[in-house]
Amino acid sequence: MERYVGAFEEAVDGTRQQERHYQLLSALQSLVKELPSSFQQRLSYTTLSDLALALLDGTVFEIVQGLLEIQHLTEKSLYNQRLRLQNEHRVLRQALRQKHQEAQQTCRPHNLLVLQAAQQREQEAVEHRIREEQRAMDQKIVLELDRKVADQQSTLEKAGVAGFYVTTNPQELTLQMNLLELIRKLQQRGCQAGKTTL
Protein backbone atom coordinates (compact mmCIF):
# COMPACT_ATOMS: atom_id res chain seq x y z
CA MET A 1 0.00 0.00 0.00
CA GLU A 2 2.84 2.41 0.87
CA ARG A 3 4.29 1.84 -2.59
CA TYR A 4 1.04 3.04 -4.18
CA VAL A 5 0.88 6.13 -1.94
CA GLY A 6 4.49 7.00 -2.89
CA ALA A 7 3.73 6.51 -6.58
CA PHE A 8 0.61 8.69 -6.28
CA GLU A 9 2.59 11.47 -4.54
CA GLU A 10 5.25 11.32 -7.26
CA ALA A 11 2.56 11.61 -9.93
CA VAL A 12 0.97 14.60 -8.17
CA ASP A 13 4.42 16.20 -7.75
CA GLY A 14 5.17 15.57 -11.44
CA THR A 15 1.86 17.19 -12.41
CA ARG A 16 2.67 20.21 -10.24
CA GLN A 17 6.08 20.48 -11.88
CA GLN A 18 4.48 20.35 -15.33
CA GLU A 19 1.96 23.02 -14.37
CA ARG A 20 4.71 25.20 -12.93
CA HIS A 21 6.82 24.68 -16.07
CA TYR A 22 3.88 25.70 -18.22
CA GLN A 23 3.23 28.81 -16.08
CA LEU A 24 6.88 29.88 -16.30
CA LEU A 25 7.02 29.17 -20.03
CA SER A 26 3.81 31.13 -20.59
CA ALA A 27 5.15 34.07 -18.55
CA LEU A 28 8.44 33.98 -20.49
CA GLN A 29 6.61 33.94 -23.82
CA SER A 30 4.61 36.95 -22.69
CA LEU A 31 7.74 38.84 -21.57
CA VAL A 32 9.61 38.02 -24.79
CA LYS A 33 7.00 40.00 -26.72
CA GLU A 34 8.35 43.14 -25.03
CA LEU A 35 11.83 42.57 -26.52
CA PRO A 36 12.96 43.91 -29.91
CA SER A 37 11.88 41.59 -32.73
CA SER A 38 15.49 40.70 -33.59
CA PHE A 39 15.84 39.08 -30.15
CA GLN A 40 12.37 37.55 -30.19
CA GLN A 41 13.42 35.57 -33.25
CA ARG A 42 16.53 34.24 -31.49
CA LEU A 43 14.58 32.97 -28.48
CA SER A 44 13.04 29.76 -29.73
CA TYR A 45 10.31 27.82 -27.96
CA THR A 46 12.95 25.23 -26.99
CA THR A 47 15.23 27.88 -25.45
CA LEU A 48 12.35 29.36 -23.47
CA SER A 49 11.19 25.91 -22.39
CA ASP A 50 14.71 25.02 -21.25
CA LEU A 51 14.93 28.32 -19.39
CA ALA A 52 11.59 27.63 -17.68
CA LEU A 53 12.88 24.19 -16.64
CA ALA A 54 16.03 25.75 -15.15
CA LEU A 55 13.85 28.18 -13.18
CA LEU A 56 11.52 25.53 -11.72
CA ASP A 57 13.10 25.07 -8.31
CA GLY A 58 13.97 28.75 -7.74
CA THR A 59 17.72 28.17 -7.44
CA VAL A 60 18.48 30.19 -10.57
CA PHE A 61 16.59 33.16 -9.14
CA GLU A 62 18.85 33.01 -6.08
CA ILE A 63 21.97 32.64 -8.24
CA VAL A 64 20.99 35.65 -10.37
CA GLN A 65 20.30 37.71 -7.26
CA GLY A 66 23.68 36.73 -5.81
CA LEU A 67 25.47 37.55 -9.06
CA LEU A 68 23.73 40.91 -9.19
CA GLU A 69 24.82 41.74 -5.64
CA ILE A 70 28.41 40.75 -6.42
CA GLN A 71 28.32 42.86 -9.58
CA HIS A 72 27.05 45.90 -7.67
CA LEU A 73 29.77 45.51 -5.03
CA THR A 74 32.42 45.17 -7.74
CA GLU A 75 31.14 48.21 -9.63
CA LYS A 76 31.06 50.25 -6.42
CA SER A 77 34.61 49.21 -5.53
CA LEU A 78 35.91 50.05 -9.01
CA TYR A 79 34.08 53.38 -8.97
CA ASN A 80 35.63 54.23 -5.59
CA GLN A 81 39.10 53.28 -6.85
CA ARG A 82 38.65 55.60 -9.82
CA LEU A 83 37.39 58.40 -7.56
CA ARG A 84 40.44 57.99 -5.31
CA LEU A 85 42.73 58.26 -8.33
CA GLN A 86 40.91 61.39 -9.54
CA ASN A 87 41.24 62.94 -6.08
CA GLU A 88 44.95 62.12 -6.01
CA HIS A 89 45.31 63.82 -9.38
CA ARG A 90 43.37 66.86 -8.21
CA VAL A 91 45.65 67.17 -5.15
CA LEU A 92 48.73 66.71 -7.36
CA ARG A 93 47.58 69.47 -9.72
CA GLN A 94 46.85 71.83 -6.79
CA ALA A 95 50.25 71.15 -5.22
CA LEU A 96 52.00 71.75 -8.53
CA ARG A 97 50.06 74.98 -9.13
CA GLN A 98 50.94 76.16 -5.59
CA LYS A 99 54.61 75.25 -6.09
CA HIS A 100 54.69 77.12 -9.41
CA GLN A 101 53.04 80.24 -7.95
CA GLU A 102 55.46 80.32 -5.03
CA ALA A 103 58.43 79.89 -7.35
CA GLN A 104 57.20 82.71 -9.61
CA GLN A 105 56.72 85.03 -6.65
CA THR A 106 60.30 84.54 -5.46
CA CYS A 107 61.81 84.54 -8.94
CA ARG A 108 63.84 87.46 -10.24
CA PRO A 109 62.20 89.15 -13.22
CA HIS A 110 65.04 88.37 -15.65
CA ASN A 111 64.67 84.58 -14.89
CA LEU A 112 60.87 84.51 -15.10
CA LEU A 113 60.66 83.35 -18.73
CA VAL A 114 63.11 80.49 -18.11
CA LEU A 115 61.19 79.48 -14.98
CA GLN A 116 57.83 79.59 -16.78
CA ALA A 117 59.20 77.41 -19.62
CA ALA A 118 60.50 74.86 -17.08
CA GLN A 119 57.18 74.93 -15.24
CA GLN A 120 55.32 74.42 -18.52
CA ARG A 121 57.41 71.32 -19.25
CA GLU A 122 56.81 70.05 -15.71
CA GLN A 123 53.06 70.71 -16.06
CA GLU A 124 52.95 68.80 -19.37
CA ALA A 125 54.86 65.88 -17.85
CA VAL A 126 52.44 65.72 -14.91
CA GLU A 127 49.40 65.90 -17.23
CA HIS A 128 50.89 63.11 -19.35
CA ARG A 129 51.42 60.99 -16.23
CA ILE A 130 47.84 61.68 -15.10
CA ARG A 131 46.42 60.68 -18.52
CA GLU A 132 48.46 57.47 -18.47
CA GLU A 133 47.35 56.59 -14.93
CA GLN A 134 43.70 57.26 -15.85
CA ARG A 135 44.01 55.16 -19.00
CA ALA A 136 45.59 52.32 -17.01
CA MET A 137 42.83 52.55 -14.39
CA ASP A 138 40.13 52.51 -17.06
CA GLN A 139 41.73 49.46 -18.70
CA LYS A 140 41.88 47.74 -15.31
CA ILE A 141 38.18 48.50 -14.76
CA VAL A 142 37.18 47.16 -18.18
CA LEU A 143 39.22 43.99 -17.66
CA GLU A 144 37.73 43.44 -14.20
CA LEU A 145 34.19 43.92 -15.53
CA ASP A 146 34.93 41.57 -18.43
CA ARG A 147 36.15 38.98 -15.91
CA LYS A 148 32.96 39.40 -13.89
CA VAL A 149 30.84 38.90 -17.01
CA ALA A 150 32.75 35.71 -17.84
CA ASP A 151 32.33 34.50 -14.23
CA GLN A 152 28.59 35.20 -14.41
CA GLN A 153 28.28 33.42 -17.75
CA SER A 154 30.19 30.42 -16.42
CA THR A 155 28.12 30.26 -13.23
CA LEU A 156 24.82 30.41 -15.13
CA GLU A 157 26.05 27.85 -17.66
CA LYS A 158 27.01 25.47 -14.83
CA ALA A 159 23.57 26.04 -13.28
CA GLY A 160 22.04 24.81 -16.56
CA VAL A 161 20.50 28.10 -17.62
CA ALA A 162 19.67 27.98 -21.34
CA GLY A 163 21.56 30.47 -23.50
CA PHE A 164 24.48 31.00 -21.14
CA TYR A 165 28.08 30.19 -21.94
CA VAL A 166 31.29 32.21 -21.85
CA THR A 167 31.45 34.53 -24.87
CA THR A 168 32.59 38.01 -25.84
CA ASN A 169 30.40 38.19 -28.95
CA PRO A 170 28.36 41.42 -28.59
CA GLN A 171 25.19 39.88 -30.06
CA GLU A 172 25.38 36.89 -27.72
CA LEU A 173 26.09 39.18 -24.76
CA THR A 174 23.02 41.25 -25.61
CA LEU A 175 20.95 38.09 -25.88
CA GLN A 176 22.22 36.92 -22.49
CA MET A 177 21.43 40.34 -21.00
CA ASN A 178 17.90 40.01 -22.37
CA LEU A 179 17.61 36.52 -20.83
CA LEU A 180 18.78 37.91 -17.49
CA GLU A 181 16.23 40.69 -17.78
CA LEU A 182 13.50 38.09 -18.38
CA ILE A 183 14.62 36.20 -15.27
CA ARG A 184 14.64 39.43 -13.22
CA LYS A 185 11.16 40.36 -14.42
CA LEU A 186 9.86 36.91 -13.50
CA GLN A 187 11.51 37.32 -10.12
CA GLN A 188 9.84 40.70 -9.63
CA ARG A 189 6.50 39.16 -10.55
CA GLY A 190 7.00 36.61 -7.80
CA CYS A 191 7.56 33.54 -9.97
CA GLN A 192 10.15 31.91 -7.71
CA ALA A 193 9.62 28.33 -6.59
CA GLY A 194 6.48 27.91 -4.58
CA LYS A 195 4.93 31.16 -5.76
CA THR A 196 2.40 31.05 -8.54
CA THR A 197 1.56 34.72 -8.97
CA LEU A 198 2.20 35.43 -12.63
PDB file of C-alpha atoms in Angstrom:
ATOM      1  CA  MET A   1       0.000   0.000   0.000  1.00  0.00           C
ATOM      2  CA  GLU A   2       2.839   2.413   0.870  1.00  0.00           C
ATOM      3  CA  ARG A   3       4.288   1.839  -2.587  1.00  0.00           C
ATOM      4  CA  TYR A   4       1.038   3.044  -4.177  1.00  0.00           C
ATOM      5  CA  VAL A   5       0.882   6.135  -1.940  1.00  0.00           C
ATOM      6  CA  GLY A   6       4.487   6.995  -2.890  1.00  0.00           C
ATOM      7  CA  ALA A   7       3.731   6.511  -6.579  1.00  0.00           C
ATOM      8  CA  PHE A   8       0.614   8.693  -6.275  1.00  0.00           C
ATOM      9  CA  GLU A   9       2.588  11.468  -4.535  1.00  0.00           C
ATOM     10  CA  GLU A  10       5.253  11.316  -7.255  1.00  0.00           C
ATOM     11  CA  ALA A  11       2.562  11.612  -9.932  1.00  0.00           C
ATOM     12  CA  VAL A  12       0.973  14.602  -8.170  1.00  0.00           C
ATOM     13  CA  ASP A  13       4.419  16.203  -7.754  1.00  0.00           C
ATOM     14  CA  GLY A  14       5.169  15.568 -11.440  1.00  0.00           C
ATOM     15  CA  THR A  15       1.865  17.185 -12.415  1.00  0.00           C
ATOM     16  CA  ARG A  16       2.670  20.215 -10.242  1.00  0.00           C
ATOM     17  CA  GLN A  17       6.081  20.478 -11.878  1.00  0.00           C
ATOM     18  CA  GLN A  18       4.485  20.347 -15.330  1.00  0.00           C
ATOM     19  CA  GLU A  19       1.960  23.023 -14.370  1.00  0.00           C
ATOM     20  CA  ARG A  20       4.710  25.199 -12.933  1.00  0.00           C
ATOM     21  CA  HIS A  21       6.819  24.680 -16.065  1.00  0.00           C
ATOM     22  CA  TYR A  22       3.876  25.697 -18.224  1.00  0.00           C
ATOM     23  CA  GLN A  23       3.235  28.807 -16.078  1.00  0.00           C
ATOM     24  CA  LEU A  24       6.879  29.885 -16.301  1.00  0.00           C
ATOM     25  CA  LEU A  25       7.018  29.173 -20.031  1.00  0.00           C
ATOM     26  CA  SER A  26       3.814  31.135 -20.591  1.00  0.00           C
ATOM     27  CA  ALA A  27       5.146  34.073 -18.551  1.00  0.00           C
ATOM     28  CA  LEU A  28       8.438  33.980 -20.486  1.00  0.00           C
ATOM     29  CA  GLN A  29       6.610  33.942 -23.818  1.00  0.00           C
ATOM     30  CA  SER A  30       4.611  36.952 -22.687  1.00  0.00           C
ATOM     31  CA  LEU A  31       7.739  38.838 -21.574  1.00  0.00           C
ATOM     32  CA  VAL A  32       9.613  38.022 -24.792  1.00  0.00           C
ATOM     33  CA  LYS A  33       7.001  40.002 -26.724  1.00  0.00           C
ATOM     34  CA  GLU A  34       8.355  43.141 -25.035  1.00  0.00           C
ATOM     35  CA  LEU A  35      11.834  42.567 -26.517  1.00  0.00           C
ATOM     36  CA  PRO A  36      12.960  43.906 -29.910  1.00  0.00           C
ATOM     37  CA  SER A  37      11.876  41.589 -32.730  1.00  0.00           C
ATOM     38  CA  SER A  38      15.486  40.697 -33.586  1.00  0.00           C
ATOM     39  CA  PHE A  39      15.836  39.077 -30.151  1.00  0.00           C
ATOM     40  CA  GLN A  40      12.370  37.551 -30.188  1.00  0.00           C
ATOM     41  CA  GLN A  41      13.420  35.570 -33.250  1.00  0.00           C
ATOM     42  CA  ARG A  42      16.528  34.242 -31.492  1.00  0.00           C
ATOM     43  CA  LEU A  43      14.585  32.968 -28.478  1.00  0.00           C
ATOM     44  CA  SER A  44      13.037  29.765 -29.727  1.00  0.00           C
ATOM     45  CA  TYR A  45      10.310  27.817 -27.957  1.00  0.00           C
ATOM     46  CA  THR A  46      12.950  25.234 -26.990  1.00  0.00           C
ATOM     47  CA  THR A  47      15.228  27.879 -25.451  1.00  0.00           C
ATOM     48  CA  LEU A  48      12.347  29.362 -23.469  1.00  0.00           C
ATOM     49  CA  SER A  49      11.185  25.909 -22.389  1.00  0.00           C
ATOM     50  CA  ASP A  50      14.710  25.018 -21.253  1.00  0.00           C
ATOM     51  CA  LEU A  51      14.933  28.323 -19.386  1.00  0.00           C
ATOM     52  CA  ALA A  52      11.592  27.630 -17.682  1.00  0.00           C
ATOM     53  CA  LEU A  53      12.882  24.189 -16.635  1.00  0.00           C
ATOM     54  CA  ALA A  54      16.025  25.751 -15.154  1.00  0.00           C
ATOM     55  CA  LEU A  55      13.851  28.182 -13.181  1.00  0.00           C
ATOM     56  CA  LEU A  56      11.524  25.533 -11.721  1.00  0.00           C
ATOM     57  CA  ASP A  57      13.104  25.074  -8.310  1.00  0.00           C
ATOM     58  CA  GLY A  58      13.974  28.749  -7.736  1.00  0.00           C
ATOM     59  CA  THR A  59      17.719  28.171  -7.441  1.00  0.00           C
ATOM     60  CA  VAL A  60      18.481  30.191 -10.575  1.00  0.00           C
ATOM     61  CA  PHE A  61      16.592  33.164  -9.138  1.00  0.00           C
ATOM     62  CA  GLU A  62      18.849  33.010  -6.077  1.00  0.00           C
ATOM     63  CA  ILE A  63      21.966  32.641  -8.242  1.00  0.00           C
ATOM     64  CA  VAL A  64      20.986  35.646 -10.375  1.00  0.00           C
ATOM     65  CA  GLN A  65      20.300  37.705  -7.256  1.00  0.00           C
ATOM     66  CA  GLY A  66      23.684  36.727  -5.805  1.00  0.00           C
ATOM     67  CA  LEU A  67      25.470  37.554  -9.064  1.00  0.00           C
ATOM     68  CA  LEU A  68      23.726  40.915  -9.186  1.00  0.00           C
ATOM     69  CA  GLU A  69      24.818  41.745  -5.636  1.00  0.00           C
ATOM     70  CA  ILE A  70      28.414  40.753  -6.419  1.00  0.00           C
ATOM     71  CA  GLN A  71      28.315  42.859  -9.578  1.00  0.00           C
ATOM     72  CA  HIS A  72      27.049  45.898  -7.668  1.00  0.00           C
ATOM     73  CA  LEU A  73      29.766  45.510  -5.029  1.00  0.00           C
ATOM     74  CA  THR A  74      32.419  45.168  -7.739  1.00  0.00           C
ATOM     75  CA  GLU A  75      31.139  48.212  -9.625  1.00  0.00           C
ATOM     76  CA  LYS A  76      31.059  50.254  -6.416  1.00  0.00           C
ATOM     77  CA  SER A  77      34.611  49.207  -5.529  1.00  0.00           C
ATOM     78  CA  LEU A  78      35.909  50.053  -9.010  1.00  0.00           C
ATOM     79  CA  TYR A  79      34.077  53.375  -8.966  1.00  0.00           C
ATOM     80  CA  ASN A  80      35.632  54.226  -5.588  1.00  0.00           C
ATOM     81  CA  GLN A  81      39.102  53.279  -6.854  1.00  0.00           C
ATOM     82  CA  ARG A  82      38.653  55.604  -9.824  1.00  0.00           C
ATOM     83  CA  LEU A  83      37.389  58.400  -7.561  1.00  0.00           C
ATOM     84  CA  ARG A  84      40.436  57.991  -5.305  1.00  0.00           C
ATOM     85  CA  LEU A  85      42.727  58.259  -8.327  1.00  0.00           C
ATOM     86  CA  GLN A  86      40.907  61.388  -9.541  1.00  0.00           C
ATOM     87  CA  ASN A  87      41.242  62.935  -6.076  1.00  0.00           C
ATOM     88  CA  GLU A  88      44.953  62.122  -6.006  1.00  0.00           C
ATOM     89  CA  HIS A  89      45.311  63.819  -9.378  1.00  0.00           C
ATOM     90  CA  ARG A  90      43.374  66.863  -8.206  1.00  0.00           C
ATOM     91  CA  VAL A  91      45.654  67.165  -5.151  1.00  0.00           C
ATOM     92  CA  LEU A  92      48.733  66.708  -7.356  1.00  0.00           C
ATOM     93  CA  ARG A  93      47.584  69.469  -9.721  1.00  0.00           C
ATOM     94  CA  GLN A  94      46.848  71.825  -6.795  1.00  0.00           C
ATOM     95  CA  ALA A  95      50.252  71.153  -5.215  1.00  0.00           C
ATOM     96  CA  LEU A  96      51.997  71.755  -8.531  1.00  0.00           C
ATOM     97  CA  ARG A  97      50.057  74.980  -9.128  1.00  0.00           C
ATOM     98  CA  GLN A  98      50.941  76.164  -5.586  1.00  0.00           C
ATOM     99  CA  LYS A  99      54.608  75.254  -6.088  1.00  0.00           C
ATOM    100  CA  HIS A 100      54.693  77.125  -9.408  1.00  0.00           C
ATOM    101  CA  GLN A 101      53.043  80.240  -7.954  1.00  0.00           C
ATOM    102  CA  GLU A 102      55.462  80.320  -5.030  1.00  0.00           C
ATOM    103  CA  ALA A 103      58.432  79.886  -7.349  1.00  0.00           C
ATOM    104  CA  GLN A 104      57.204  82.709  -9.613  1.00  0.00           C
ATOM    105  CA  GLN A 105      56.716  85.034  -6.653  1.00  0.00           C
ATOM    106  CA  THR A 106      60.303  84.537  -5.463  1.00  0.00           C
ATOM    107  CA  CYS A 107      61.815  84.535  -8.944  1.00  0.00           C
ATOM    108  CA  ARG A 108      63.841  87.459 -10.241  1.00  0.00           C
ATOM    109  CA  PRO A 109      62.200  89.154 -13.219  1.00  0.00           C
ATOM    110  CA  HIS A 110      65.044  88.366 -15.652  1.00  0.00           C
ATOM    111  CA  ASN A 111      64.672  84.580 -14.886  1.00  0.00           C
ATOM    112  CA  LEU A 112      60.873  84.510 -15.097  1.00  0.00           C
ATOM    113  CA  LEU A 113      60.659  83.351 -18.735  1.00  0.00           C
ATOM    114  CA  VAL A 114      63.106  80.492 -18.106  1.00  0.00           C
ATOM    115  CA  LEU A 115      61.191  79.479 -14.977  1.00  0.00           C
ATOM    116  CA  GLN A 116      57.835  79.592 -16.782  1.00  0.00           C
ATOM    117  CA  ALA A 117      59.204  77.407 -19.619  1.00  0.00           C
ATOM    118  CA  ALA A 118      60.503  74.864 -17.085  1.00  0.00           C
ATOM    119  CA  GLN A 119      57.184  74.930 -15.239  1.00  0.00           C
ATOM    120  CA  GLN A 120      55.317  74.421 -18.517  1.00  0.00           C
ATOM    121  CA  ARG A 121      57.412  71.315 -19.252  1.00  0.00           C
ATOM    122  CA  GLU A 122      56.811  70.048 -15.711  1.00  0.00           C
ATOM    123  CA  GLN A 123      53.057  70.707 -16.064  1.00  0.00           C
ATOM    124  CA  GLU A 124      52.946  68.804 -19.369  1.00  0.00           C
ATOM    125  CA  ALA A 125      54.857  65.881 -17.846  1.00  0.00           C
ATOM    126  CA  VAL A 126      52.444  65.718 -14.907  1.00  0.00           C
ATOM    127  CA  GLU A 127      49.395  65.905 -17.230  1.00  0.00           C
ATOM    128  CA  HIS A 128      50.891  63.115 -19.354  1.00  0.00           C
ATOM    129  CA  ARG A 129      51.415  60.994 -16.230  1.00  0.00           C
ATOM    130  CA  ILE A 130      47.837  61.683 -15.102  1.00  0.00           C
ATOM    131  CA  ARG A 131      46.423  60.678 -18.515  1.00  0.00           C
ATOM    132  CA  GLU A 132      48.461  57.467 -18.466  1.00  0.00           C
ATOM    133  CA  GLU A 133      47.345  56.593 -14.933  1.00  0.00           C
ATOM    134  CA  GLN A 134      43.699  57.256 -15.847  1.00  0.00           C
ATOM    135  CA  ARG A 135      44.015  55.162 -19.005  1.00  0.00           C
ATOM    136  CA  ALA A 136      45.594  52.320 -17.013  1.00  0.00           C
ATOM    137  CA  MET A 137      42.832  52.546 -14.388  1.00  0.00           C
ATOM    138  CA  ASP A 138      40.126  52.512 -17.063  1.00  0.00           C
ATOM    139  CA  GLN A 139      41.727  49.464 -18.702  1.00  0.00           C
ATOM    140  CA  LYS A 140      41.876  47.737 -15.314  1.00  0.00           C
ATOM    141  CA  ILE A 141      38.182  48.498 -14.760  1.00  0.00           C
ATOM    142  CA  VAL A 142      37.181  47.161 -18.177  1.00  0.00           C
ATOM    143  CA  LEU A 143      39.222  43.988 -17.659  1.00  0.00           C
ATOM    144  CA  GLU A 144      37.733  43.442 -14.204  1.00  0.00           C
ATOM    145  CA  LEU A 145      34.192  43.923 -15.529  1.00  0.00           C
ATOM    146  CA  ASP A 146      34.933  41.566 -18.434  1.00  0.00           C
ATOM    147  CA  ARG A 147      36.153  38.983 -15.909  1.00  0.00           C
ATOM    148  CA  LYS A 148      32.961  39.403 -13.888  1.00  0.00           C
ATOM    149  CA  VAL A 149      30.842  38.900 -17.008  1.00  0.00           C
ATOM    150  CA  ALA A 150      32.750  35.710 -17.839  1.00  0.00           C
ATOM    151  CA  ASP A 151      32.332  34.495 -14.234  1.00  0.00           C
ATOM    152  CA  GLN A 152      28.595  35.199 -14.409  1.00  0.00           C
ATOM    153  CA  GLN A 153      28.280  33.416 -17.750  1.00  0.00           C
ATOM    154  CA  SER A 154      30.186  30.415 -16.419  1.00  0.00           C
ATOM    155  CA  THR A 155      28.116  30.263 -13.229  1.00  0.00           C
ATOM    156  CA  LEU A 156      24.822  30.406 -15.131  1.00  0.00           C
ATOM    157  CA  GLU A 157      26.053  27.850 -17.662  1.00  0.00           C
ATOM    158  CA  LYS A 158      27.006  25.472 -14.834  1.00  0.00           C
ATOM    159  CA  ALA A 159      23.571  26.044 -13.285  1.00  0.00           C
ATOM    160  CA  GLY A 160      22.041  24.806 -16.561  1.00  0.00           C
ATOM    161  CA  VAL A 161      20.498  28.100 -17.624  1.00  0.00           C
ATOM    162  CA  ALA A 162      19.670  27.982 -21.336  1.00  0.00           C
ATOM    163  CA  GLY A 163      21.558  30.472 -23.503  1.00  0.00           C
ATOM    164  CA  PHE A 164      24.478  31.001 -21.141  1.00  0.00           C
ATOM    165  CA  TYR A 165      28.080  30.193 -21.939  1.00  0.00           C
ATOM    166  CA  VAL A 166      31.288  32.210 -21.845  1.00  0.00           C
ATOM    167  CA  THR A 167      31.451  34.526 -24.871  1.00  0.00           C
ATOM    168  CA  THR A 168      32.587  38.006 -25.839  1.00  0.00           C
ATOM    169  CA  ASN A 169      30.397  38.186 -28.951  1.00  0.00           C
ATOM    170  CA  PRO A 170      28.364  41.423 -28.587  1.00  0.00           C
ATOM    171  CA  GLN A 171      25.190  39.878 -30.058  1.00  0.00           C
ATOM    172  CA  GLU A 172      25.384  36.893 -27.718  1.00  0.00           C
ATOM    173  CA  LEU A 173      26.094  39.185 -24.762  1.00  0.00           C
ATOM    174  CA  THR A 174      23.020  41.249 -25.611  1.00  0.00           C
ATOM    175  CA  LEU A 175      20.947  38.085 -25.884  1.00  0.00           C
ATOM    176  CA  GLN A 176      22.222  36.920 -22.492  1.00  0.00           C
ATOM    177  CA  MET A 177      21.433  40.342 -21.002  1.00  0.00           C
ATOM    178  CA  ASN A 178      17.899  40.006 -22.365  1.00  0.00           C
ATOM    179  CA  LEU A 179      17.613  36.523 -20.830  1.00  0.00           C
ATOM    180  CA  LEU A 180      18.781  37.910 -17.486  1.00  0.00           C
ATOM    181  CA  GLU A 181      16.226  40.691 -17.782  1.00  0.00           C
ATOM    182  CA  LEU A 182      13.500  38.085 -18.377  1.00  0.00           C
ATOM    183  CA  ILE A 183      14.618  36.201 -15.266  1.00  0.00           C
ATOM    184  CA  ARG A 184      14.643  39.427 -13.220  1.00  0.00           C
ATOM    185  CA  LYS A 185      11.163  40.362 -14.420  1.00  0.00           C
ATOM    186  CA  LEU A 186       9.860  36.913 -13.495  1.00  0.00           C
ATOM    187  CA  GLN A 187      11.510  37.322 -10.116  1.00  0.00           C
ATOM    188  CA  GLN A 188       9.844  40.696  -9.632  1.00  0.00           C
ATOM    189  CA  ARG A 189       6.500  39.162 -10.550  1.00  0.00           C
ATOM    190  CA  GLY A 190       6.995  36.606  -7.799  1.00  0.00           C
ATOM    191  CA  CYS A 191       7.563  33.539  -9.967  1.00  0.00           C
ATOM    192  CA  GLN A 192      10.152  31.913  -7.707  1.00  0.00           C
ATOM    193  CA  ALA A 193       9.616  28.334  -6.588  1.00  0.00           C
ATOM    194  CA  GLY A 194       6.481  27.913  -4.580  1.00  0.00           C
ATOM    195  CA  LYS A 195       4.934  31.159  -5.762  1.00  0.00           C
ATOM    196  CA  THR A 196       2.399  31.052  -8.536  1.00  0.00           C
ATOM    197  CA  THR A 197       1.557  34.723  -8.970  1.00  0.00           C
ATOM    198  CA  LEU A 198       2.197  35.426 -12.625  1.00  0.00           C
TER     199      LEU A 198
END
